[in-house]
PDB file of C-alpha atoms in Angstrom:
ATOM      1  CA  MET A   1    -255.202  33.594 -27.104  1.00 72.00           C
ATOM      2  CA  LYS A   2    -258.740  32.991 -25.867  1.00 87.00           C
ATOM      3  CA  THR A   3    -258.567  36.312 -24.040  1.00 90.00           C
ATOM      4  CA  GLU A   4    -257.388  38.030 -27.229  1.00 92.00           C
ATOM      5  CA  ALA A   5    -260.234  36.459 -29.227  1.00 90.00           C
ATOM      6  CA  LEU A   6    -262.806  37.722 -26.739  1.00 90.00           C
ATOM      7  CA  GLU A   7    -261.195  41.161 -26.641  1.00 92.00           C
ATOM      8  CA  ILE A   8    -261.133  41.536 -30.443  1.00 90.00           C
ATOM      9  CA  ALA A   9    -264.727  40.360 -30.856  1.00 91.00           C
ATOM     10  CA  GLY A  10    -265.845  42.480 -27.904  1.00 89.00           C
ATOM     11  CA  ARG A  11    -264.803  45.677 -29.716  1.00 93.00           C
ATOM     12  CA  PHE A  12    -267.916  45.423 -31.882  1.00 91.00           C
ATOM     13  CA  SER A  13    -271.352  46.402 -30.638  1.00 91.00           C
ATOM     14  CA  GLU A  14    -273.389  44.779 -33.435  1.00 93.00           C
ATOM     15  CA  PRO A  15    -273.801  41.010 -32.791  1.00 92.00           C
ATOM     16  CA  GLY A  16    -273.173  40.015 -36.424  1.00 92.00           C
ATOM     17  CA  GLU A  17    -269.911  41.958 -36.541  1.00 93.00           C
ATOM     18  CA  ARG A  18    -268.885  40.510 -33.179  1.00 93.00           C
ATOM     19  CA  LEU A  19    -269.520  36.975 -34.445  1.00 94.00           C
ATOM     20  CA  ASN A  20    -267.626  37.584 -37.704  1.00 93.00           C
ATOM     21  CA  ALA A  21    -264.642  39.061 -35.836  1.00 94.00           C
ATOM     22  CA  LEU A  22    -264.547  36.068 -33.501  1.00 95.00           C
ATOM     23  CA  ARG A  23    -264.891  33.558 -36.328  1.00 95.00           C
ATOM     24  CA  GLU A  24    -262.166  35.237 -38.401  1.00 94.00           C
ATOM     25  CA  TYR A  25    -259.797  35.291 -35.418  1.00 95.00           C
ATOM     26  CA  LEU A  26    -260.406  31.570 -34.862  1.00 96.00           C
ATOM     27  CA  GLN A  27    -259.951  30.843 -38.584  1.00 96.00           C
ATOM     28  CA  ALA A  28    -256.577  32.576 -38.399  1.00 96.00           C
ATOM     29  CA  GLN A  29    -255.604  30.396 -35.439  1.00 96.00           C
ATOM     30  CA  VAL A  30    -256.536  27.257 -37.384  1.00 97.00           C
ATOM     31  CA  LEU A  31    -254.507  28.442 -40.392  1.00 96.00           C
ATOM     32  CA  ARG A  32    -251.563  29.312 -38.148  1.00 96.00           C
ATOM     33  CA  SER A  33    -251.597  25.805 -36.697  1.00 96.00           C
ATOM     34  CA  LEU A  34    -251.742  24.271 -40.191  1.00 97.00           C
ATOM     35  CA  HIS A  35    -248.811  26.481 -41.192  1.00 96.00           C
ATOM     36  CA  GLU A  36    -246.819  25.330 -38.147  1.00 96.00           C
ATOM     37  CA  SER A  37    -247.650  21.698 -39.002  1.00 96.00           C
ATOM     38  CA  GLU A  38    -246.287  22.298 -42.533  1.00 96.00           C
ATOM     39  CA  ALA A  39    -249.674  21.303 -43.971  1.00 96.00           C
ATOM     40  CA  PHE A  40    -249.217  23.829 -46.776  1.00 96.00           C
ATOM     41  CA  THR A  41    -246.550  21.604 -48.330  1.00 95.00           C
ATOM     42  CA  SER A  42    -249.513  19.386 -49.245  1.00 96.00           C
ATOM     43  CA  LEU A  43    -252.531  21.704 -49.210  1.00 97.00           C
ATOM     44  CA  SER A  44    -253.635  24.828 -51.020  1.00 97.00           C
ATOM     45  CA  PHE A  45    -256.091  27.232 -49.426  1.00 96.00           C
ATOM     46  CA  VAL A  46    -259.054  27.895 -51.755  1.00 94.00           C
ATOM     47  CA  GLY A  47    -262.540  29.384 -51.691  1.00 87.00           C
ATOM     48  CA  GLY A  48    -264.095  32.480 -50.190  1.00 86.00           C
ATOM     49  CA  THR A  49    -262.002  32.606 -47.015  1.00 91.00           C
ATOM     50  CA  ALA A  50    -258.831  32.219 -49.076  1.00 91.00           C
ATOM     51  CA  LEU A  51    -259.976  35.148 -51.227  1.00 87.00           C
ATOM     52  CA  ARG A  52    -260.540  37.170 -48.039  1.00 89.00           C
ATOM     53  CA  PHE A  53    -257.219  36.308 -46.396  1.00 91.00           C
ATOM     54  CA  ALA A  54    -254.958  36.344 -49.476  1.00 89.00           C
ATOM     55  CA  HIS A  55    -256.729  38.966 -51.625  1.00 86.00           C
ATOM     56  CA  ASN A  56    -258.681  41.077 -49.097  1.00 84.00           C
ATOM     57  CA  LEU A  57    -262.121  40.160 -50.447  1.00 79.00           C
ATOM     58  CA  ARG A  58    -264.689  42.158 -48.487  1.00 79.00           C
ATOM     59  CA  ARG A  59    -267.172  39.295 -48.154  1.00 76.00           C
ATOM     60  CA  PHE A  60    -266.916  37.302 -44.954  1.00 78.00           C
ATOM     61  CA  SER A  61    -266.791  33.536 -45.436  1.00 81.00           C
ATOM     62  CA  GLU A  62    -267.473  30.972 -42.728  1.00 84.00           C
ATOM     63  CA  ASP A  63    -265.573  27.838 -43.719  1.00 92.00           C
ATOM     64  CA  LEU A  64    -262.035  26.920 -44.668  1.00 96.00           C
ATOM     65  CA  ASP A  65    -261.611  25.103 -47.989  1.00 94.00           C
ATOM     66  CA  PHE A  66    -258.486  23.334 -49.195  1.00 97.00           C
ATOM     67  CA  SER A  67    -257.291  21.284 -52.147  1.00 96.00           C
ATOM     68  CA  VAL A  68    -254.722  18.515 -51.833  1.00 97.00           C
ATOM     69  CA  GLU A  69    -251.734  19.284 -54.050  1.00 96.00           C
ATOM     70  CA  ASP A  70    -249.408  16.464 -52.933  1.00 95.00           C
ATOM     71  CA  THR A  71    -251.093  13.245 -51.803  1.00 94.00           C
ATOM     72  CA  ARG A  72    -247.790  11.797 -50.540  1.00 94.00           C
ATOM     73  CA  ARG A  73    -247.564  14.531 -47.883  1.00 94.00           C
ATOM     74  CA  TYR A  74    -251.252  14.570 -47.016  1.00 96.00           C
ATOM     75  CA  THR A  75    -251.356  13.571 -43.334  1.00 96.00           C
ATOM     76  CA  PRO A  76    -254.311  15.387 -41.743  1.00 97.00           C
ATOM     77  CA  ARG A  77    -254.600  13.446 -38.481  1.00 97.00           C
ATOM     78  CA  PRO A  78    -251.315  14.752 -36.998  1.00 97.00           C
ATOM     79  CA  TRP A  79    -252.208  18.281 -38.147  1.00 97.00           C
ATOM     80  CA  LEU A  80    -255.557  18.075 -36.393  1.00 97.00           C
ATOM     81  CA  ALA A  81    -254.012  16.591 -33.242  1.00 97.00           C
ATOM     82  CA  ARG A  82    -251.571  19.491 -33.120  1.00 97.00           C
ATOM     83  CA  LEU A  83    -254.426  21.953 -33.722  1.00 97.00           C
ATOM     84  CA  ASP A  84    -256.440  20.434 -30.873  1.00 98.00           C
ATOM     85  CA  ARG A  85    -253.465  20.593 -28.502  1.00 97.00           C
ATOM     86  CA  SER A  86    -252.550  24.153 -29.489  1.00 96.00           C
ATOM     87  CA  LEU A  87    -256.086  25.435 -28.992  1.00 97.00           C
ATOM     88  CA  ARG A  88    -256.441  23.683 -25.623  1.00 96.00           C
ATOM     89  CA  LEU A  89    -253.138  25.167 -24.441  1.00 95.00           C
ATOM     90  CA  SER A  90    -254.480  28.572 -25.498  1.00 94.00           C
ATOM     91  CA  GLY A  91    -257.405  28.155 -23.103  1.00 94.00           C
ATOM     92  CA  TYR A  92    -260.181  27.079 -25.459  1.00 95.00           C
ATOM     93  CA  ASP A  93    -262.825  24.467 -24.729  1.00 95.00           C
ATOM     94  CA  VAL A  94    -262.489  22.736 -28.091  1.00 97.00           C
ATOM     95  CA  THR A  95    -263.443  19.522 -29.857  1.00 97.00           C
ATOM     96  CA  VAL A  96    -261.995  18.508 -33.211  1.00 97.00           C
ATOM     97  CA  SER A  97    -263.742  15.876 -35.321  1.00 97.00           C
ATOM     98  CA  TRP A  98    -262.661  14.279 -38.593  1.00 97.00           C
ATOM     99  CA  ASN A  99    -264.465  12.479 -41.419  1.00 97.00           C
ATOM    100  CA  ASP A 100    -262.474  11.055 -44.322  1.00 96.00           C
ATOM    101  CA  ARG A 101    -265.142   8.715 -45.748  1.00 95.00           C
ATOM    102  CA  LYS A 102    -265.799  10.887 -48.811  1.00 96.00           C
ATOM    103  CA  ILE A 103    -263.605  12.491 -51.470  1.00 94.00           C
ATOM    104  CA  VAL A 104    -264.029  15.820 -49.704  1.00 94.00           C
ATOM    105  CA  ASN A 105    -262.701  15.185 -46.189  1.00 97.00           C
ATOM    106  CA  THR A 106    -264.324  17.249 -43.447  1.00 97.00           C
ATOM    107  CA  ALA A 107    -263.073  18.452 -40.080  1.00 98.00           C
ATOM    108  CA  TRP A 108    -265.054  20.418 -37.530  1.00 98.00           C
ATOM    109  CA  VAL A 109    -263.381  22.538 -34.873  1.00 98.00           C
ATOM    110  CA  ARG A 110    -266.019  23.405 -32.273  1.00 97.00           C
ATOM    111  CA  PHE A 111    -265.428  26.014 -29.585  1.00 97.00           C
ATOM    112  CA  GLY A 112    -267.492  25.916 -26.414  1.00 95.00           C
ATOM    113  CA  GLY A 113    -268.424  28.873 -24.219  1.00 93.00           C
ATOM    114  CA  LEU A 114    -267.267  31.708 -26.487  1.00 94.00           C
ATOM    115  CA  LEU A 115    -270.667  32.603 -27.914  1.00 93.00           C
ATOM    116  CA  HIS A 116    -272.205  32.790 -24.448  1.00 93.00           C
ATOM    117  CA  ARG A 117    -269.327  34.891 -23.078  1.00 91.00           C
ATOM    118  CA  LEU A 118    -269.854  37.427 -25.876  1.00 92.00           C
ATOM    119  CA  GLY A 119    -273.617  37.532 -25.405  1.00 90.00           C
ATOM    120  CA  LEU A 120    -274.222  35.833 -28.740  1.00 91.00           C
ATOM    121  CA  ALA A 121    -275.948  32.746 -27.311  1.00 91.00           C
ATOM    122  CA  THR A 122    -278.366  32.226 -24.475  1.00 89.00           C
ATOM    123  CA  GLN A 123    -277.196  28.665 -23.845  1.00 89.00           C
ATOM    124  CA  PRO A 124    -273.770  28.377 -22.163  1.00 86.00           C
ATOM    125  CA  LEU A 125    -273.068  25.088 -23.960  1.00 87.00           C
ATOM    126  CA  GLN A 126    -273.749  26.394 -27.493  1.00 92.00           C
ATOM    127  CA  LYS A 127    -270.676  25.915 -29.659  1.00 95.00           C
ATOM    128  CA  LEU A 128    -269.189  27.896 -32.530  1.00 95.00           C
ATOM    129  CA  GLY A 129    -267.999  25.652 -35.340  1.00 96.00           C
ATOM    130  CA  ILE A 130    -265.298  26.181 -37.932  1.00 96.00           C
ATOM    131  CA  LYS A 131    -265.730  23.748 -40.808  1.00 97.00           C
ATOM    132  CA  MET A 132    -262.760  22.623 -42.866  1.00 97.00           C
ATOM    133  CA  GLU A 133    -263.292  20.867 -46.199  1.00 96.00           C
ATOM    134  CA  ILE A 134    -260.392  19.250 -48.015  1.00 97.00           C
ATOM    135  CA  ASP A 135    -260.877  18.129 -51.627  1.00 95.00           C
ATOM    136  CA  THR A 136    -258.648  15.079 -51.999  1.00 96.00           C
ATOM    137  CA  ARG A 137    -259.201  14.887 -55.769  1.00 93.00           C
ATOM    138  CA  PRO A 138    -259.385  18.457 -57.072  1.00 90.00           C
ATOM    139  CA  PRO A 139    -259.349  19.188 -60.809  1.00 86.00           C
ATOM    140  CA  ALA A 140    -255.842  19.323 -62.249  1.00 87.00           C
ATOM    141  CA  GLY A 141    -254.209  22.479 -63.508  1.00 90.00           C
ATOM    142  CA  ALA A 142    -254.474  24.928 -60.617  1.00 92.00           C
ATOM    143  CA  VAL A 143    -251.533  27.272 -60.138  1.00 94.00           C
ATOM    144  CA  THR A 144    -250.415  27.872 -56.582  1.00 95.00           C
ATOM    145  CA  GLU A 145    -248.852  30.883 -54.967  1.00 94.00           C
ATOM    146  CA  ARG A 146    -247.355  31.501 -51.540  1.00 94.00           C
ATOM    147  CA  VAL A 147    -247.744  34.510 -49.318  1.00 93.00           C
ATOM    148  CA  VAL A 148    -247.015  35.460 -45.725  1.00 93.00           C
ATOM    149  CA  ILE A 149    -249.906  37.363 -44.189  1.00 91.00           C
ATOM    150  CA  GLN A 150    -250.406  39.138 -40.890  1.00 90.00           C
ATOM    151  CA  ARG A 151    -253.869  38.211 -39.631  1.00 87.00           C
ATOM    152  CA  HIS A 152    -253.649  38.161 -35.821  1.00 86.00           C
ATOM    153  CA  SER A 153    -250.333  36.304 -36.282  1.00 86.00           C
ATOM    154  CA  LEU A 154    -247.932  35.587 -39.123  1.00 91.00           C
ATOM    155  CA  ILE A 155    -249.166  32.818 -41.390  1.00 94.00           C
ATOM    156  CA  ALA A 156    -247.470  31.442 -44.503  1.00 94.00           C
ATOM    157  CA  LEU A 157    -250.137  30.202 -46.916  1.00 94.00           C
ATOM    158  CA  GLN A 158    -250.124  28.275 -50.147  1.00 95.00           C
ATOM    159  CA  TYR A 159    -253.242  29.113 -52.141  1.00 94.00           C
ATOM    160  CA  HIS A 160    -254.606  28.994 -55.667  1.00 93.00           C
ATOM    161  CA  ASP A 161    -253.894  32.033 -57.803  1.00 92.00           C
ATOM    162  CA  LEU A 162    -256.790  34.240 -58.908  1.00 88.00           C
ATOM    163  CA  PRO A 163    -257.378  32.579 -62.322  1.00 89.00           C
ATOM    164  CA  SER A 164    -257.472  29.144 -60.637  1.00 89.00           C
ATOM    165  CA  MET A 165    -259.895  30.414 -57.985  1.00 83.00           C
ATOM    166  CA  MET A 166    -262.034  31.936 -60.726  1.00 83.00           C
ATOM    167  CA  SER A 167    -262.145  28.544 -62.430  1.00 82.00           C
ATOM    168  CA  GLY A 168    -263.246  26.998 -59.144  1.00 76.00           C
ATOM    169  CA  LYS A 169    -266.043  29.553 -58.749  1.00 72.00           C
ATOM    170  CA  LEU A 170    -267.204  28.999 -62.351  1.00 75.00           C
ATOM    171  CA  HIS A 171    -267.193  25.256 -61.722  1.00 71.00           C
ATOM    172  CA  ALA A 172    -269.335  25.761 -58.588  1.00 70.00           C
ATOM    173  CA  ILE A 173    -271.806  27.952 -60.472  1.00 72.00           C
ATOM    174  CA  VAL A 174    -272.165  25.414 -63.284  1.00 76.00           C
ATOM    175  CA  THR A 175    -272.283  22.199 -61.245  1.00 78.00           C
ATOM    176  CA  ARG A 176    -274.175  23.088 -58.041  1.00 68.00           C
ATOM    177  CA  PRO A 177    -277.850  22.123 -58.052  1.00 75.00           C
ATOM    178  CA  ARG A 178    -278.672  25.594 -56.684  1.00 75.00           C
ATOM    179  CA  THR A 179    -276.516  28.589 -57.469  1.00 66.00           C
ATOM    180  CA  LYS A 180    -275.358  30.463 -54.390  1.00 65.00           C
ATOM    181  CA  GLY A 181    -275.157  34.237 -54.438  1.00 68.00           C
ATOM    182  CA  ARG A 182    -271.766  34.182 -52.768  1.00 63.00           C
ATOM    183  CA  ASP A 183    -270.278  32.430 -55.818  1.00 63.00           C
ATOM    184  CA  TRP A 184    -271.460  35.259 -58.086  1.00 64.00           C
ATOM    185  CA  TYR A 185    -270.169  37.863 -55.619  1.00 64.00           C
ATOM    186  CA  ASP A 186    -266.760  36.193 -55.399  1.00 58.00           C
ATOM    187  CA  LEU A 187    -266.571  35.854 -59.176  1.00 62.00           C
ATOM    188  CA  MET A 188    -267.284  39.546 -59.698  1.00 60.00           C
TER     189      MET A 188
END
């Protein structure tokens, strides 16, 4: 899979497009691993990347956001261990870190060497990070949907429906100290 990631990203001549193609391929691999771990029995995919993957939003988003729907089935450590193993077996130099000290749990999946191989970094050790944020106490009332998508591989996702995602974007616009343009774009 590492070879495929480099090949897909290498099709683009513009560095920004190359980076986005690489990041989206890696996001799909993370989602595929979560799907295979049955994480979507507990989690819903939300946010800008969910809008891109499930609803073909044109804006590229960098992180993966989730909401916990079933706390009894929320077991992230085995999911992340499987993700780490899967990515290593696919040839990646990867580190996976986890922080569950706050309500929004955070994982980082960092890939070494890819940016340098694609000419996107001058330092061979520079890493590309995929951030995952998991809200363990999301607001109640979201409606979930399921879909199987083809994004570099088949992935079955559970995600919030459009009205629920719109509510999430409105909440972000109202409660963030600084409004982010991406929230307005996603809302429109």
